[in-house]
PDB file of C-alpha atoms in Angstrom:
ATOM      1  CA  MET A   1     -81.184  22.084 116.269  1.00 76.00           C
ATOM      2  CA  ARG A   2     -85.034  23.666 117.319  1.00 88.00           C
ATOM      3  CA  ALA A   3     -84.291  27.601 116.306  1.00 92.00           C
ATOM      4  CA  PHE A   4     -82.851  26.925 112.819  1.00 94.00           C
ATOM      5  CA  ARG A   5     -85.306  25.476 111.991  1.00 94.00           C
ATOM      6  CA  ALA A   6     -88.190  26.658 113.059  1.00 95.00           C
ATOM      7  CA  ALA A   7     -86.773  29.424 111.980  1.00 96.00           C
ATOM      8  CA  VAL A   8     -86.066  28.802 107.533  1.00 96.00           C
ATOM      9  CA  GLU A   9     -89.394  27.524 107.567  1.00 95.00           C
ATOM     10  CA  ALA A  10     -90.970  30.754 109.282  1.00 95.00           C
ATOM     11  CA  HIS A  11     -89.262  32.222 106.836  1.00 94.00           C
ATOM     12  CA  ASP A  12     -87.573  34.827 109.012  1.00 96.00           C
ATOM     13  CA  LEU A  13     -84.245  35.381 108.468  1.00 95.00           C
ATOM     14  CA  ASP A  14     -83.856  38.113 110.556  1.00 95.00           C
ATOM     15  CA  ALA A  15     -83.335  34.675 112.656  1.00 97.00           C
ATOM     16  CA  VAL A  16     -81.840  32.841 110.993  1.00 97.00           C
ATOM     17  CA  GLU A  17     -79.113  35.425 110.953  1.00 96.00           C
ATOM     18  CA  ALA A  18     -78.911  35.946 114.048  1.00 97.00           C
ATOM     19  CA  LEU A  19     -78.433  31.772 114.970  1.00 98.00           C
ATOM     20  CA  LEU A  20     -75.437  32.798 112.867  1.00 98.00           C
ATOM     21  CA  ALA A  21     -71.318  32.820 114.528  1.00 98.00           C
ATOM     22  CA  ASP A  22     -69.495  36.586 112.918  1.00 97.00           C
ATOM     23  CA  ASP A  23     -66.827  33.845 111.501  1.00 97.00           C
ATOM     24  CA  VAL A  24     -68.880  31.126 110.538  1.00 98.00           C
ATOM     25  CA  VAL A  25     -67.646  29.920 107.072  1.00 98.00           C
ATOM     26  CA  PHE A  26     -70.661  28.120 104.911  1.00 97.00           C
ATOM     27  CA  THR A  27     -69.774  24.960 102.299  1.00 97.00           C
ATOM     28  CA  SER A  28     -72.148  25.197  99.182  1.00 93.00           C
ATOM     29  CA  PRO A  29     -72.988  22.428  97.486  1.00 92.00           C
ATOM     30  CA  VAL A  30     -72.622  24.366  94.215  1.00 90.00           C
ATOM     31  CA  VAL A  31     -69.181  26.185  95.164  1.00 88.00           C
ATOM     32  CA  PHE A  32     -65.317  25.239  95.886  1.00 87.00           C
ATOM     33  CA  LYS A  33     -64.386  27.118  97.389  1.00 92.00           C
ATOM     34  CA  PRO A  34     -65.723  28.397 101.394  1.00 95.00           C
ATOM     35  CA  TYR A  35     -67.750  31.974 102.327  1.00 95.00           C
ATOM     36  CA  ARG A  36     -66.907  33.104 106.081  1.00 96.00           C
ATOM     37  CA  GLY A  37     -68.445  35.259 107.783  1.00 96.00           C
ATOM     38  CA  LYS A  38     -71.588  36.202 108.784  1.00 96.00           C
ATOM     39  CA  ALA A  39     -72.587  38.482 105.522  1.00 95.00           C
ATOM     40  CA  VAL A  40     -72.850  36.342 103.046  1.00 95.00           C
ATOM     41  CA  THR A  41     -74.059  34.006 104.304  1.00 96.00           C
ATOM     42  CA  ALA A  42     -77.106  35.871 105.702  1.00 95.00           C
ATOM     43  CA  ALA A  43     -77.057  37.017 101.676  1.00 95.00           C
ATOM     44  CA  ILE A  44     -76.537  33.564 100.064  1.00 95.00           C
ATOM     45  CA  LEU A  45     -80.050  31.881 102.551  1.00 96.00           C
ATOM     46  CA  ARG A  46     -81.681  35.136 101.566  1.00 94.00           C
ATOM     47  CA  ALA A  47     -80.815  33.858  98.259  1.00 94.00           C
ATOM     48  CA  VAL A  48     -81.160  30.682  98.726  1.00 95.00           C
ATOM     49  CA  GLU A  49     -84.312  31.501  99.735  1.00 94.00           C
ATOM     50  CA  ARG A  50     -85.526  33.518  97.231  1.00 94.00           C
ATOM     51  CA  VAL A  51     -84.852  30.559  94.729  1.00 95.00           C
ATOM     52  CA  PHE A  52     -86.230  27.107  96.144  1.00 96.00           C
ATOM     53  CA  GLU A  53     -89.436  26.845  95.912  1.00 96.00           C
ATOM     54  CA  ASP A  54     -91.595  23.604  97.976  1.00 96.00           C
ATOM     55  CA  PHE A  55     -89.031  23.397 100.013  1.00 97.00           C
ATOM     56  CA  ARG A  56     -89.542  21.533 103.730  1.00 96.00           C
ATOM     57  CA  TYR A  57     -87.896  20.040 106.277  1.00 97.00           C
ATOM     58  CA  GLU A  58     -88.075  15.259 106.275  1.00 96.00           C
ATOM     59  CA  ARG A  59     -86.042  15.052 109.134  1.00 95.00           C
ATOM     60  CA  VAL A  60     -83.830  16.235 111.874  1.00 94.00           C
ATOM     61  CA  ILE A  61     -80.380  13.492 112.758  1.00 95.00           C
ATOM     62  CA  GLY A  62     -78.473  14.914 115.335  1.00 91.00           C
ATOM     63  CA  GLU A  63     -78.864  15.244 119.520  1.00 88.00           C
ATOM     64  CA  ALA A  64     -81.155  17.436 120.658  1.00 84.00           C
ATOM     65  CA  ASP A  65     -78.287  19.522 122.745  1.00 86.00           C
ATOM     66  CA  GLY A  66     -75.109  18.488 120.882  1.00 92.00           C
ATOM     67  CA  ARG A  67     -73.271  20.717 117.803  1.00 95.00           C
ATOM     68  CA  ASP A  68     -74.035  18.638 115.218  1.00 96.00           C
ATOM     69  CA  HIS A  69     -77.022  18.266 113.732  1.00 96.00           C
ATOM     70  CA  ALA A  70     -78.397  17.535 110.025  1.00 97.00           C
ATOM     71  CA  LEU A  71     -81.355  18.337 108.486  1.00 97.00           C
ATOM     72  CA  LEU A  72     -82.573  16.675 105.245  1.00 98.00           C
ATOM     73  CA  PHE A  73     -84.897  18.795 103.157  1.00 98.00           C
ATOM     74  CA  THR A  74     -86.432  18.227  99.818  1.00 98.00           C
ATOM     75  CA  ALA A  75     -86.928  21.125  97.452  1.00 97.00           C
ATOM     76  CA  ARG A  76     -87.945  22.194  93.352  1.00 96.00           C
ATOM     77  CA  VAL A  77     -85.418  24.182  91.140  1.00 96.00           C
ATOM     78  CA  GLY A  78     -88.443  25.427  88.696  1.00 93.00           C
ATOM     79  CA  ASP A  79     -88.978  21.855  87.213  1.00 94.00           C
ATOM     80  CA  ARG A  80     -85.521  19.877  89.240  1.00 95.00           C
ATOM     81  CA  GLU A  81     -87.258  18.280  92.112  1.00 96.00           C
ATOM     82  CA  ILE A  82     -83.887  18.226  94.901  1.00 97.00           C
ATOM     83  CA  SER A  83     -82.762  16.668  98.171  1.00 97.00           C
ATOM     84  CA  GLY A  84     -80.748  17.531 100.566  1.00 97.00           C
ATOM     85  CA  CYS A  85     -79.471  18.043 103.943  1.00 98.00           C
ATOM     86  CA  ASP A  86     -77.875  21.430 106.076  1.00 97.00           C
ATOM     87  CA  PHE A  87     -74.924  20.073 108.037  1.00 98.00           C
ATOM     88  CA  LEU A  88     -74.840  22.128 111.397  1.00 97.00           C
ATOM     89  CA  HIS A  89     -71.763  22.164 113.861  1.00 97.00           C
ATOM     90  CA  LEU A  90     -72.446  24.925 117.271  1.00 97.00           C
ATOM     91  CA  ASP A  91     -70.136  26.817 118.336  1.00 97.00           C
ATOM     92  CA  ALA A  92     -69.612  26.494 122.542  1.00 96.00           C
ATOM     93  CA  SER A  93     -71.729  30.222 122.995  1.00 95.00           C
ATOM     94  CA  GLY A  94     -74.248  27.840 120.584  1.00 94.00           C
ATOM     95  CA  HIS A  95     -73.944  29.454 117.349  1.00 97.00           C
ATOM     96  CA  ILE A  96     -73.921  28.557 114.131  1.00 98.00           C
ATOM     97  CA  ASP A  97     -69.729  28.420 113.613  1.00 98.00           C
ATOM     98  CA  GLU A  98     -70.020  25.268 109.864  1.00 98.00           C
ATOM     99  CA  LEU A  99     -72.548  24.926 107.777  1.00 98.00           C
ATOM    100  CA  THR A 100     -72.829  22.688 104.540  1.00 98.00           C
ATOM    101  CA  VAL A 101     -74.909  21.907 102.359  1.00 97.00           C
ATOM    102  CA  MET A 102     -75.410  19.012 100.045  1.00 97.00           C
ATOM    103  CA  VAL A 103     -78.401  18.853  97.115  1.00 97.00           C
ATOM    104  CA  ARG A 104     -79.388  15.812  94.588  1.00 97.00           C
ATOM    105  CA  PRO A 105     -79.230  14.801  92.751  1.00 97.00           C
ATOM    106  CA  LEU A 106     -76.680  16.661  89.627  1.00 96.00           C
ATOM    107  CA  SER A 107     -79.786  17.526  87.708  1.00 95.00           C
ATOM    108  CA  GLY A 108     -80.726  19.259  90.429  1.00 95.00           C
ATOM    109  CA  ALA A 109     -77.866  20.745  91.659  1.00 95.00           C
ATOM    110  CA  GLN A 110     -76.945  22.345  87.883  1.00 95.00           C
ATOM    111  CA  ALA A 111     -80.701  24.006  88.164  1.00 95.00           C
ATOM    112  CA  LEU A 112     -79.365  24.983  91.230  1.00 95.00           C
ATOM    113  CA  GLN A 113     -75.761  26.711  90.310  1.00 94.00           C
ATOM    114  CA  VAL A 114     -77.454  28.774  87.539  1.00 93.00           C
ATOM    115  CA  ALA A 115     -80.233  30.104  89.668  1.00 93.00           C
ATOM    116  CA  MET A 116     -77.468  30.829  92.287  1.00 92.00           C
ATOM    117  CA  ALA A 117     -75.293  32.112  89.709  1.00 89.00           C
ATOM    118  CA  ALA A 118     -78.556  34.336  88.451  1.00 91.00           C
ATOM    119  CA  GLN A 119     -78.742  35.747  92.739  1.00 88.00           C
ATOM    120  CA  PHE A 120     -75.151  36.269  92.792  1.00 85.00           C
ATOM    121  CA  GLU A 121     -74.948  40.681  92.794  1.00 86.00           C
ATOM    122  CA  ARG A 122     -77.901  40.984  94.830  1.00 86.00           C
ATOM    123  CA  ILE A 123     -75.822  38.967  97.373  1.00 85.00           C
ATOM    124  CA  ALA A 124     -72.865  40.980  97.392  1.00 84.00           C
ATOM    125  CA  GLY A 125     -74.647  43.363  97.031  1.00 85.00           C
ATOM    126  CA  GLU A 126     -76.559  42.225 100.071  1.00 87.00           C
ATOM    127  CA  ALA A 127     -73.445  41.436 101.707  1.00 86.00           C
ATOM    128  CA  GLU A 128     -71.694  45.110 101.767  1.00 85.00           C
ATOM    129  CA  GLY A 129     -74.844  46.994 103.498  1.00 79.00           C
ATOM    130  CA  SER A 130     -74.701  44.081 106.496  1.00 75.00           C
ATOM    131  CA  ARG A 131     -70.978  44.821 106.963  1.00 69.00           C
ATOM    132  CA  ALA A 132     -71.286  47.965 106.033  1.00 72.00           C
ATOM    133  CA  ARG A 133     -74.410  48.325 108.923  1.00 73.00           C
ATOM    134  CA  THR A 134     -72.349  46.042 111.698  1.00 71.00           C
ATOM    135  CA  ALA A 135     -69.552  48.202 110.434  1.00 70.00           C
ATOM    136  CA  GLY A 136     -70.968  52.304 111.283  1.00 65.00           C
TER     137      GLY A 136
END
């Protein structure tokens, strides 16, 4: 998905959030239970932006007009190199309704888990603030 990739690469998290469906389901590589909803998913993606260093997409798999896409990436968390994949599914209106992230190796996933756990309170606050702005 070109728009998602371009927004991520431009560090434009508002544009990323605009591409998410209200009922998006985000499946993390380091947490068992999926997260549901645009506010929490956007907050998590903002945290990932803060945690990942040297992030870059290497390749995109999927038909340009298809509803399923895989975006392969590399990044670093601290001194750990990570390779991973963002799996996106688009709903009928073209919004991302499923986002699944997988990473490897295990040591990189563990470093990511520790770094994201340190972001937990900020993620929760950003998600709540976003929900309040949307509801108000």
